[in-house]
Coordinates of C-alpha atoms in Angstrom, one line a residue:
X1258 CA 23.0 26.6 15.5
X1259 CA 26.2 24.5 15.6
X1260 CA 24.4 21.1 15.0
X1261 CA 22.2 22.8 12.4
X1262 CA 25.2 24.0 10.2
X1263 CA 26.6 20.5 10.6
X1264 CA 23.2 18.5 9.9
X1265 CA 22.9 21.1 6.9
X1266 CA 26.8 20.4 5.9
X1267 CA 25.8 16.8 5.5
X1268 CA 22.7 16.8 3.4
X1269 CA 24.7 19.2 1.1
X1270 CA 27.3 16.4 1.1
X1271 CA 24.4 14.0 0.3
X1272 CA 22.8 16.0 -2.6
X1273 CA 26.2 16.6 -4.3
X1274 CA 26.6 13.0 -4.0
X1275 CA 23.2 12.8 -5.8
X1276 CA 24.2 15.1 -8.6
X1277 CA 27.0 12.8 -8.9
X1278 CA 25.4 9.7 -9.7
X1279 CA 22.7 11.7 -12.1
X1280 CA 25.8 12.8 -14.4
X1281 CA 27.4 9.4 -14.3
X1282 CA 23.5 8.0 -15.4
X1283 CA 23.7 10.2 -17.7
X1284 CA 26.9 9.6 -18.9
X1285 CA 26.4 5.8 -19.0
X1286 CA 23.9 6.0 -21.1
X1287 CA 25.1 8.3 -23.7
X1288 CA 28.3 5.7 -23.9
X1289 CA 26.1 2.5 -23.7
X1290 CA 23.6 4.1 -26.6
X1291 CA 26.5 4.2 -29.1
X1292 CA 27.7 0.9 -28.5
X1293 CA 24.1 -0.3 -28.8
X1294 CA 24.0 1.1 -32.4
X1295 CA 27.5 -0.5 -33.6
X1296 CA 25.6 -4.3 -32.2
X1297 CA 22.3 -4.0 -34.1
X1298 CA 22.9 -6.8 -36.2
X1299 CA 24.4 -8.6 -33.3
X1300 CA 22.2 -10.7 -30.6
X1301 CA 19.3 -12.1 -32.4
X1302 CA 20.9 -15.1 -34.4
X1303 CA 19.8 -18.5 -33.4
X1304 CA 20.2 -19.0 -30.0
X1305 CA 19.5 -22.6 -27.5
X1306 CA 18.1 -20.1 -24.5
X1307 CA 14.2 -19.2 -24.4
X1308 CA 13.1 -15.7 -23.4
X1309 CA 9.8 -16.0 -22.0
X1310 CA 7.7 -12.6 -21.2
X1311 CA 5.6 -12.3 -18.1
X1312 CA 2.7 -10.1 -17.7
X1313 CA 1.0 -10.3 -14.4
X1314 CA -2.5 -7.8 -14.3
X1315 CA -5.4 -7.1 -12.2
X1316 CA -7.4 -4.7 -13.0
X1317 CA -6.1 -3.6 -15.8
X1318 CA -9.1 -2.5 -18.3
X1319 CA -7.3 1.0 -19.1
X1320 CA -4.3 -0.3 -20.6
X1321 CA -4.5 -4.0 -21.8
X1322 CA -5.6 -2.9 -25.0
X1323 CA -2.6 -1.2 -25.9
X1324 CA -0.1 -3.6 -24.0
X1325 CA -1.4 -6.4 -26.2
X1326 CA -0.4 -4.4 -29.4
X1327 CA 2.8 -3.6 -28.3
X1328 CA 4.5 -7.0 -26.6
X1329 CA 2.3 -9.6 -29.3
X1330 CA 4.6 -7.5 -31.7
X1331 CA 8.1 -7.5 -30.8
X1332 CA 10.5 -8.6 -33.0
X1333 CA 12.7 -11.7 -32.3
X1334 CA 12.2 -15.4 -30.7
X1335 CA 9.8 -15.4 -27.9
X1336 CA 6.9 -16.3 -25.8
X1337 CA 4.7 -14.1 -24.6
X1338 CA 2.6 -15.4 -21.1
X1339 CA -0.5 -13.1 -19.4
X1340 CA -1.2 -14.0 -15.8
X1341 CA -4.7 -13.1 -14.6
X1342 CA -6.0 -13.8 -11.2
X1343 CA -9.2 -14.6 -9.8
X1344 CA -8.8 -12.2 -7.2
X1345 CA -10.2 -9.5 -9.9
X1346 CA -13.4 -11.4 -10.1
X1347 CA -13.5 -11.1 -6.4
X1348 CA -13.2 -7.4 -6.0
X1349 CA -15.5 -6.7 -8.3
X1350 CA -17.8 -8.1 -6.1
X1351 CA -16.6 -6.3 -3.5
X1352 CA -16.0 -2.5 -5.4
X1353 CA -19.7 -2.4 -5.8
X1354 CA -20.2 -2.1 -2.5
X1355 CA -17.7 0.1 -1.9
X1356 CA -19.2 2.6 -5.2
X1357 CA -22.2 2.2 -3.2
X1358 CA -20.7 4.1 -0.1
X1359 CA -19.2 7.0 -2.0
X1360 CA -22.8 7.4 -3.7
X1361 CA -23.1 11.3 -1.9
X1362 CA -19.7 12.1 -2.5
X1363 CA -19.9 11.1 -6.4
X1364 CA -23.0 12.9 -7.1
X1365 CA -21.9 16.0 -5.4
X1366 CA -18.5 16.8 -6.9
X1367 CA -18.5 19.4 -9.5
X1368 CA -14.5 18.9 -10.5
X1369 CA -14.2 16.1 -13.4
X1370 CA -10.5 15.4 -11.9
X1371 CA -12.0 14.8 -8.9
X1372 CA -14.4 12.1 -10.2
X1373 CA -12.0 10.5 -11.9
X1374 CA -9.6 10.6 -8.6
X1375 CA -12.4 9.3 -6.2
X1376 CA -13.3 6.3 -8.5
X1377 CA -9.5 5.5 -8.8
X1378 CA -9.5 1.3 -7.9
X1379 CA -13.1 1.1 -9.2
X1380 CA -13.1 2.3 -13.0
X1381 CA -10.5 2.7 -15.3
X1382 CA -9.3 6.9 -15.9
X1383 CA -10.9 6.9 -19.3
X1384 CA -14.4 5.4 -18.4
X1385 CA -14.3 7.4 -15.5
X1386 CA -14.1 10.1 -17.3
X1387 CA -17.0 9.3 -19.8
X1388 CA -19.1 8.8 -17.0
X1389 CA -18.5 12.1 -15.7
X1390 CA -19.2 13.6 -19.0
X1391 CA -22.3 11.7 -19.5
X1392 CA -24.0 13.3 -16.5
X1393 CA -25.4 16.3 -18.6
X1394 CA -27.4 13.7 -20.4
X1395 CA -29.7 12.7 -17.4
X1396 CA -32.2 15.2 -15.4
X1397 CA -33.0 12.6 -13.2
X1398 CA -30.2 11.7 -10.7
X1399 CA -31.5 8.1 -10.0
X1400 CA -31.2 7.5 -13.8
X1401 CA -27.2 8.7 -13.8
X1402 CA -26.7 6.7 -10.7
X1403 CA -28.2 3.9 -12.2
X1404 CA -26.1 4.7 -15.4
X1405 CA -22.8 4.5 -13.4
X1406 CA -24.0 1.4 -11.6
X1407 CA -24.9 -0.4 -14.5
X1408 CA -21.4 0.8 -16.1
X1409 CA -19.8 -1.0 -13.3
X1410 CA -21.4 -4.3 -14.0
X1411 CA -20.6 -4.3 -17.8
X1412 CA -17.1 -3.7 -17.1
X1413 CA -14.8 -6.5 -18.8
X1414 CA -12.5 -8.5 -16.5
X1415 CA -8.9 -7.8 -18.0
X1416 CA -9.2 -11.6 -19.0
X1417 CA -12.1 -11.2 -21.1
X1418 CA -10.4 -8.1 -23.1
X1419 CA -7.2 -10.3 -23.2
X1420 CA -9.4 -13.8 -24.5
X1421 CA -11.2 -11.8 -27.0
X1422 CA -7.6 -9.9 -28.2
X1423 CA -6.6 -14.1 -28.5
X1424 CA -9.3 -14.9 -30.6
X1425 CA -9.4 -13.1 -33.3
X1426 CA -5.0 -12.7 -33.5
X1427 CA -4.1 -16.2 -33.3
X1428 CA -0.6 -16.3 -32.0
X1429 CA 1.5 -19.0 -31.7
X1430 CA 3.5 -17.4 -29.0
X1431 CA 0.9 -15.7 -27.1
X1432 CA -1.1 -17.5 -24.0
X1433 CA -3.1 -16.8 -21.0
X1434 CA -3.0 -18.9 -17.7
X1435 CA -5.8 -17.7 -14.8
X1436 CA -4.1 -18.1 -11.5
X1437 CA -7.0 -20.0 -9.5
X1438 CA -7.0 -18.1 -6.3
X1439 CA -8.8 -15.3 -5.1
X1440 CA -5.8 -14.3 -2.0
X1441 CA -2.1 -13.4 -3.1
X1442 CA -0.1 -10.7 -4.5
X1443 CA 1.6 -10.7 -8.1
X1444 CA 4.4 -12.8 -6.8
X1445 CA 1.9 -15.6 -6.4
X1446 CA 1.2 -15.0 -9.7
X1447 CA 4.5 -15.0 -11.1
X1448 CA 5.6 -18.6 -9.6
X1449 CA 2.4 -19.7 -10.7
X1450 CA 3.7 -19.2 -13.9
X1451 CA 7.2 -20.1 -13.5
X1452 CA 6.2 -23.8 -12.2
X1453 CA 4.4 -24.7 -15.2
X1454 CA 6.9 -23.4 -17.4
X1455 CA 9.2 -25.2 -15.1
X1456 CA 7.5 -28.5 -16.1
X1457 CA 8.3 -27.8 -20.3
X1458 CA 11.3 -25.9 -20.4
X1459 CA 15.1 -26.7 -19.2
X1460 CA 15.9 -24.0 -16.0
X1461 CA 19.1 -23.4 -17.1
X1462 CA 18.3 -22.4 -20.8
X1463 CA 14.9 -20.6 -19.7
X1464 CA 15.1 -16.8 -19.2
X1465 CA 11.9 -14.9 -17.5
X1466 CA 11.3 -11.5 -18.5
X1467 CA 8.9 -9.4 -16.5
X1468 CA 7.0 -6.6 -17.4
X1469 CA 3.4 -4.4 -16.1
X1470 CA 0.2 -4.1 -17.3
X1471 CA 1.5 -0.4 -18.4
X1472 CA 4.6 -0.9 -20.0
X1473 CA 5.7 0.2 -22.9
X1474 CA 8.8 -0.9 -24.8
X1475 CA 10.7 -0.8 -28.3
X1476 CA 10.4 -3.2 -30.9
X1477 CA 13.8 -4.6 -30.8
X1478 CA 14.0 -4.3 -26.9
X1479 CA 14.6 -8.3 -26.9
X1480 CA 17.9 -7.9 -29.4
X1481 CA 19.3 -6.2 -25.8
X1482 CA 18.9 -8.8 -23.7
X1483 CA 20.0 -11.3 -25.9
X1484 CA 23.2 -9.3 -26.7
X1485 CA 23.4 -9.7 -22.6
X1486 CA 23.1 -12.9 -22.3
X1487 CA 25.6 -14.1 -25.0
X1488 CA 27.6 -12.1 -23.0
X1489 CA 26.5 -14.2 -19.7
X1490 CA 24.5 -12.5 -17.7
X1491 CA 21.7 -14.1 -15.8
X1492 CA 19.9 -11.1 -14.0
X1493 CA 19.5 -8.3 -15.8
X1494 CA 17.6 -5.4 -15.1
X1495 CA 15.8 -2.4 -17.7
X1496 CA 15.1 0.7 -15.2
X1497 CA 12.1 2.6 -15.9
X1498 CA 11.4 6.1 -15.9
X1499 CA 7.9 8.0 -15.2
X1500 CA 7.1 10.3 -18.1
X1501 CA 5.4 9.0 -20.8
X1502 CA 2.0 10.2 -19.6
X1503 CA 3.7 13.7 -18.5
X1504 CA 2.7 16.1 -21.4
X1505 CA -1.2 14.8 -20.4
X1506 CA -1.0 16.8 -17.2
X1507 CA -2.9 19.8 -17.1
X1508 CA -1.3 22.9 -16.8
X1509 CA -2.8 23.8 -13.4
X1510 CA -1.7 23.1 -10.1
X1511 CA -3.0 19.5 -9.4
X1512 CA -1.2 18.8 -13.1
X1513 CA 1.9 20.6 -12.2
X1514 CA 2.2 18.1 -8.9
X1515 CA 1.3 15.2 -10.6
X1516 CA 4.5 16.6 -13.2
X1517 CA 6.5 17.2 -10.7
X1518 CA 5.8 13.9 -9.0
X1519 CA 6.5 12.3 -12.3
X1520 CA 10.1 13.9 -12.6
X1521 CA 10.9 12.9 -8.5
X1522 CA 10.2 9.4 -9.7
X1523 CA 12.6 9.6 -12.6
X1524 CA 15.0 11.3 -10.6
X1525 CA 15.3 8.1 -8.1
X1526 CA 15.5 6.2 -11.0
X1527 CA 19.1 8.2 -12.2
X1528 CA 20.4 8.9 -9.0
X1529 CA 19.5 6.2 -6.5
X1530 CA 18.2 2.6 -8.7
X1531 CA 20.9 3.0 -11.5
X1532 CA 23.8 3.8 -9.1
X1533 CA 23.8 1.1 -6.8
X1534 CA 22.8 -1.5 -9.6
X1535 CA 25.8 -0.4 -11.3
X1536 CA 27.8 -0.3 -8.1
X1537 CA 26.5 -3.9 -7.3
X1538 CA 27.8 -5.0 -10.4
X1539 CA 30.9 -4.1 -10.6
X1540 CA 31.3 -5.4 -6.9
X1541 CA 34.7 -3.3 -6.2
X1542 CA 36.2 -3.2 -2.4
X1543 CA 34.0 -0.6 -1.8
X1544 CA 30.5 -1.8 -3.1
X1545 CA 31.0 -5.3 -1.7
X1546 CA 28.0 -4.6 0.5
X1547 CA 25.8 -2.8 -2.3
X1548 CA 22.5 -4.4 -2.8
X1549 CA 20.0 -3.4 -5.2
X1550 CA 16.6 -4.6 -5.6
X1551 CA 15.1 -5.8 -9.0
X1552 CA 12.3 -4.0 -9.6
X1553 CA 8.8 -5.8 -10.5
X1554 CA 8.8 -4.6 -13.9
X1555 CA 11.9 -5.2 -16.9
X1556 CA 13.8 -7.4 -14.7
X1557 CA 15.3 -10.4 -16.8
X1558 CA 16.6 -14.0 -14.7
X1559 CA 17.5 -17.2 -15.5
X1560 CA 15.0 -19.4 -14.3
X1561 CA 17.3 -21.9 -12.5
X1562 CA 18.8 -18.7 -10.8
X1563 CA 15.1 -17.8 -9.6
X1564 CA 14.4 -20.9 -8.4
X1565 CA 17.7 -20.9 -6.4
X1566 CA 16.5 -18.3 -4.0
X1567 CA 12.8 -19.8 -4.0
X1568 CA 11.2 -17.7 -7.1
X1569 CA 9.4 -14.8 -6.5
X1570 CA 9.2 -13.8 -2.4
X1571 CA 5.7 -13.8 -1.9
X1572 CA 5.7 -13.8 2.4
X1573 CA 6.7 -10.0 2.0
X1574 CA 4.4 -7.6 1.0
X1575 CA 6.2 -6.3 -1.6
X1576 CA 8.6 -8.8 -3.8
X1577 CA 11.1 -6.7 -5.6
X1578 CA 13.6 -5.3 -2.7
X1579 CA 13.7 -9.3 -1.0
X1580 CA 14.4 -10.5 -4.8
X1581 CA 17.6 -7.9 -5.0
X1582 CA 18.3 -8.8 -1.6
X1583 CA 18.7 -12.1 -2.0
X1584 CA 20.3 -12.3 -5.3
X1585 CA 23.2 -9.7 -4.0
X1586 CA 23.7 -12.4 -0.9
X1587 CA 24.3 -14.9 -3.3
X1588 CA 26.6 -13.3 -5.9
X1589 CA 24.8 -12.9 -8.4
X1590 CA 25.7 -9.9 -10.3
X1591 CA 22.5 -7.3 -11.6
X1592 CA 23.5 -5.9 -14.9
X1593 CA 21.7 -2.7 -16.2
X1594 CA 20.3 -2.3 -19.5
X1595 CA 21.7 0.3 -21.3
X1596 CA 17.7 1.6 -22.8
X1597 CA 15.1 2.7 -20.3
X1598 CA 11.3 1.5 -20.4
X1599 CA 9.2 4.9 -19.8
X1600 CA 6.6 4.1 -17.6
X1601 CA 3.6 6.1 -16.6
X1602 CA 3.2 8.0 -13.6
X1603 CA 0.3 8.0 -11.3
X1604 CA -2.7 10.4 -12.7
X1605 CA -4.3 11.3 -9.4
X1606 CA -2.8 12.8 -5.7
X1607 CA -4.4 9.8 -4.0
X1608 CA -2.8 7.5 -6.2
X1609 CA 0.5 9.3 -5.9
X1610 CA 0.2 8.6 -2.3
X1611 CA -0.8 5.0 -2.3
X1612 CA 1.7 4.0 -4.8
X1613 CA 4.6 5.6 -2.5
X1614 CA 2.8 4.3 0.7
X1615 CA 2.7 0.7 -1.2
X1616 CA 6.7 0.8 -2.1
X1617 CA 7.5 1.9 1.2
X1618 CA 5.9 -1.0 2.5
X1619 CA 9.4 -3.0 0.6
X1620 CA 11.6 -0.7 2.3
X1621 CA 10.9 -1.1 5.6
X1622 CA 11.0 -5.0 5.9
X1623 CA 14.7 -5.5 5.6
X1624 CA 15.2 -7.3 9.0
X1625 CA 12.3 -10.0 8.0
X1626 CA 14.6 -10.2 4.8
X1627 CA 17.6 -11.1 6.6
X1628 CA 15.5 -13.6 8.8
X1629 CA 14.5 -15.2 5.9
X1630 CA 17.9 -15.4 3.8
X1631 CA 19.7 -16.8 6.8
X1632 CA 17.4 -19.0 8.4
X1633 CA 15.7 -20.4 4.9
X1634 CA 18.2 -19.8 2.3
X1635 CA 21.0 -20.5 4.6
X1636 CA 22.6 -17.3 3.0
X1637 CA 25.8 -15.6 4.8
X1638 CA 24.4 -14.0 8.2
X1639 CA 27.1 -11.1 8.1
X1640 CA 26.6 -9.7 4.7
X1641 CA 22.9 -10.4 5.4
X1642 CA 22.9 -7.9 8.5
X1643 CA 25.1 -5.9 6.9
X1644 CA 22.8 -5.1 3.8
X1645 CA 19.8 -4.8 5.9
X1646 CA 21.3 -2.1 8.5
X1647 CA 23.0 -0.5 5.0
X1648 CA 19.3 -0.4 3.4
X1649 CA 16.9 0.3 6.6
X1650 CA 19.8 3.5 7.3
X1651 CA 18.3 4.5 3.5
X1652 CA 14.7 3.9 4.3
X1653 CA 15.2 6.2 7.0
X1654 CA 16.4 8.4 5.1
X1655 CA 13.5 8.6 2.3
X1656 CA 11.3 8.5 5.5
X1657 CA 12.5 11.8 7.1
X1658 CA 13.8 13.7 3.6
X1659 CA 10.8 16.1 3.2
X1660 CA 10.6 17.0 7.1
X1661 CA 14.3 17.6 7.0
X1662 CA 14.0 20.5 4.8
X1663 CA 11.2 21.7 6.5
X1664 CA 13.3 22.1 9.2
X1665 CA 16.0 23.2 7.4
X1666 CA 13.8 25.9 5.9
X1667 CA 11.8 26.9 8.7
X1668 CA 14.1 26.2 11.7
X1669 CA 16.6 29.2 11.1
X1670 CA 13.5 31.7 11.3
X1671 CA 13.3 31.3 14.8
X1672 CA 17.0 32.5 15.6
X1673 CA 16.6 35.4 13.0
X1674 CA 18.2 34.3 10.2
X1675 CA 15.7 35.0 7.5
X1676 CA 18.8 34.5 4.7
X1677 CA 19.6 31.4 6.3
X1678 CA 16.0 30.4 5.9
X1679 CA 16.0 31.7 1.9
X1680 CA 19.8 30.0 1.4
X1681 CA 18.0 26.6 2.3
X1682 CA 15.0 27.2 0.3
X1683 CA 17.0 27.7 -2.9
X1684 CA 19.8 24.7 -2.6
X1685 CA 15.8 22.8 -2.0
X1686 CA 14.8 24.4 -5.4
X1687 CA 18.3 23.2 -7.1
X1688 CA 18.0 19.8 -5.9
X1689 CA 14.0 19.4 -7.2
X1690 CA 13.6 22.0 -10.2
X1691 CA 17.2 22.4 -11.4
X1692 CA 17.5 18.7 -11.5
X1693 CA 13.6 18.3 -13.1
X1694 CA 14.9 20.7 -15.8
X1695 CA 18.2 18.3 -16.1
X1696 CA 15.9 15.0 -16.7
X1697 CA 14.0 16.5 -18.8
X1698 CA 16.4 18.4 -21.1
X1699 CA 18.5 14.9 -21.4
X1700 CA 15.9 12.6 -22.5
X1701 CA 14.4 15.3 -25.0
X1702 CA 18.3 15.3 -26.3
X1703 CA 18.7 11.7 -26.1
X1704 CA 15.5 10.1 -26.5
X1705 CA 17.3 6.8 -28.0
X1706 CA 17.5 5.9 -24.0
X1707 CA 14.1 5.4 -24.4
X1708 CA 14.0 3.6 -27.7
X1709 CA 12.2 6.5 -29.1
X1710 CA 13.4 8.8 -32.9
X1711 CA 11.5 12.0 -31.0
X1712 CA 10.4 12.5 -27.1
X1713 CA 10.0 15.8 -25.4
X1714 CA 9.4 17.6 -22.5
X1715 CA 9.5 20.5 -20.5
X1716 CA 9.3 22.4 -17.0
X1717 CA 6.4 24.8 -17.2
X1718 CA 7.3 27.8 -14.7
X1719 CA 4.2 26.8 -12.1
X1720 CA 6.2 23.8 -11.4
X1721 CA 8.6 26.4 -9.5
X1722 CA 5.9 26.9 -6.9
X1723 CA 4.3 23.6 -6.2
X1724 CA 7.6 21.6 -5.9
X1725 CA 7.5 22.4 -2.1
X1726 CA 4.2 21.0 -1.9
X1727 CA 4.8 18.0 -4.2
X1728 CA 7.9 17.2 -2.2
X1729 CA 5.7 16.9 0.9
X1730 CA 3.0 14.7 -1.0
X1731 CA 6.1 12.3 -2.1
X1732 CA 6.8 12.1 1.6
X1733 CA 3.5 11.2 2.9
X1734 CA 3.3 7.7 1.4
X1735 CA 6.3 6.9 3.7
X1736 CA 5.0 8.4 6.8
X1737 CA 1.6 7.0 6.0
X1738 CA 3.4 3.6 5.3
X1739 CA 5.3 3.7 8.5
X1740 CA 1.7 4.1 10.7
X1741 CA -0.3 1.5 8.9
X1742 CA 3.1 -0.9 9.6
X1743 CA 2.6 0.1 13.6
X1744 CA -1.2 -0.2 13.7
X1745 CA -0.6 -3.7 11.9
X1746 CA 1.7 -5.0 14.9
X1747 CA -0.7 -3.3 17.5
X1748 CA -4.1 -4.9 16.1
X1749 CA -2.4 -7.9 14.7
X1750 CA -4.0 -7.2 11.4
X1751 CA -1.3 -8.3 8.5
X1752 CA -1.2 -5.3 5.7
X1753 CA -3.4 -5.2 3.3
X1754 CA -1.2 -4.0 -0.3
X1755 CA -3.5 -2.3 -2.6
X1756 CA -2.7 -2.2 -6.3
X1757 CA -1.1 1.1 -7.2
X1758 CA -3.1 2.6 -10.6
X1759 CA 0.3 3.6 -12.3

């Protein structure tokens, strides 16, 4: 039991090191909010820099609508750019076909959450859920199939919604570009972007701010980026956290995962994403080696500074760790945003899973990272080895996290140690409810960190059960990840990334 008590010894080490970082989040925020207030006036005077807003989407039916309303609005000087693809016009092709193989499945299931969950990818949540509704109308089964089938073919493209939103607002600072190409990944999309703005806009007074299909932000959000970059700053960075679809979850045990899932994600958020981008920044003696990634969504750069590492890395599967990565090998500093965007989290299990399976995908490609920086960015080979070992020693670490305490729980019951057993199942209850409970008791306090008068939220008492299980679900994405990544290098087959719903 030696090297158990020792193993044990150092995730202990590791979680107080988490709790750590969640206070100072915390505590960053708090102090950043109240400067925030005593600079409203400051930041949106005339400026000789352009912000220009990014929104890549595919697929995006369910929210669009609402996204429109809220980034057409914002207050201040900018430009506002949707990026659709022609890849959506290609899957739909496709998705009939693949509504046509679940056929048996669909007409059988008697759950309306598990409709909705098996026609995830191929309707939006809310039709979806009409559709499931509607089947009390029809006696005749071929008449409801028929129903769904024709639903399917009436759906809008995202583009359509977003031309007919364009034609009757007219907006001087609102456009939509197609991105001709039925292959690619939202990076493609993004550059596609960037090089025409490249064409009409000066680099070097050009900022690029990105946001999702699903994001939601405050008014004023642009007065805090401007505020930063008066002061300088050329990458910034607004984390996100998961909750602002959390009070929608049922109060049963798929909604209590799905909450607790929701508060996992915020919790990397305060603990993990925040920490090292503020470690990165302050690049002391002892972070000279932090990296951070930029995540796809509320990152802020200066063009030129984007182009400078080749835009947007689209010959990864997923572009947000290789942009971090390469922006920490070059010195360029990430500053955080002191207000958080609150993002939703995924609304079904399966989702959950492919969204986690999808991110791990990022993790796990350090080493073709470093290739990359050193041999076509001609970036420093030492620091580039040394941030990928640093970060592939983490992936491993999010990798094996949930089947470490399940051998930390169940191992000591085969040496007799029931209390050991019960000693490690609590200290896994502190580190998931105790810190839920934290989360959400701090941004019910604070709700100004995320640019909201009133938000709250609360741990219902099933949560205490399920977290075990929701823990394991977090950590099957990875695993899952990990095999696809080995069959791909056995077959030869390159990964296929499949949009995550949330």
């Amino acid at each position: 039991m030696t090297i158990y008590y020792l193993f044990g010894l150092g995730v202990l080490v590791y979680l107080l090191n988490g709790f750590k970082n969640l206070l100072s989040s915390f505590q960053f925020f708090k102090n950043e909010s109240r400067l925030r207030d005593l600079n409203l006036n400051l930041g949106m005077t005339s400026n000789n820099f352009k912000i220009i807003i990014l929104i890549p989407v595919l697929r995006e039916q369910e929210v669009i609508a609402t996204n429109l309303e809220i980034f057409s609005h914002l207050n201040g000087d900018y430009e506002l750019i949707y990026i659709t693809t022609e890849k959506e016009n290609f899957e739909k092709k496709s998705g009939l076909s693949i509504l046509e193989s679940r056929k048996n499945s669909l007409l059988q299931i008697r759950s309306k959450d598990s409709f909705v969950e098996t026609l995830v990818g191929i309707f939006p949540k809310s039709l979806a859920s009409d559709l499931f509704e509607g089947k009390a109308q029809f006696l005749d089964i071929k008449k409801y199939w028929n129903y769904i089938v024709e639903s399917y073919n009436n759906l809008p493209t995202t583009e359509k919604i977003i031309t007919e939103y364009l034609q009757k607002n007219k907006f001087d600072n609102v456009q939509l570009i197609n991105f001709p190409s039925e292959n690619g990944v939202m990076a493609h999309q993004l550059n596609y972007a960037c090089n025409q703005i490249s064409l009409t806009h000066d680099p070097k007074q050009t900022f690029i701010l990105v946001y999702n299909a699903d994001s939601t932000v405050d008014k004023d959000i642009l007065r805090v980026f401007v505020q930063a970059i008066q002061k300088g700053e050329k990458v910034m960075l607004q984390s996100s956290l998961f909750l602002s679809n959390y009070n929608t979850f049922s109060l049963n045990f798929r909604g209590w995962i799905l909450k607790c899932i929701a508060l996992a994600q915020s919790r990397w958020t305060f603990i993990h994403e925040l920490a090292r981008v503020r470690a990165q920044y302050k690049q002391n003696w002892h972070t000279i080696y932090e990296s951070a990634h930029v995540v796809g969504h509320g990152t802020c750069i200066r063009l030129d500074t984007l182009m400078s590492v080749g835009g947007f890395p689209h010959k990864f599967v997923n572009e947000d760790f290789a942009l971090g990565y390469f922006l920490a090998l070059k010195g360029e500093r990430i500053y955080s945003i002191p207000i958080l965007e609150n993002a939703e989290s995924p609304t079904s299990i399966s989702s959950v899973i492919t969204q986690y399976t999808t991110w791990f995908y990022g993790v796990m490609d350090y080493f073709l990272y470093y290739k990359y920086a050193v041999n076509e960015l001609s970036l420093n080979s030492f620091r580039a080895l040394s941030y990928s070992i640093i970060n592939s020693i983490r992936a491993l670490m999010w990798l094996l996290a949930p089947w470490v305490w399940l051998g930390l729980i169940i191992i000591p019951l085969f040496f007799g140690r029931p209390l050991l057993s019960f000693f490690s199942l609590l200290i896994f209850l502190f580190f998931t409810i105790f810190v839920y409970w934290l989360i959400a008791n701090f941004v019910s306090k604070n709700p100004q960190v995320l640019g909201k008068e009133k938000f709250s939220i609360r741990i219902e008492k099933g949560m205490i059960f399920v977290a075990p299980i929701a823990y394991i679900i977090w950590g099957i994405g990875p695993t899952r990840s990990l095999m696809q990544k080995i069959w791909s290098r056995i077959s030869g087959r390159a990964l296929q990334k499949k949009k995550t719903e949330r």
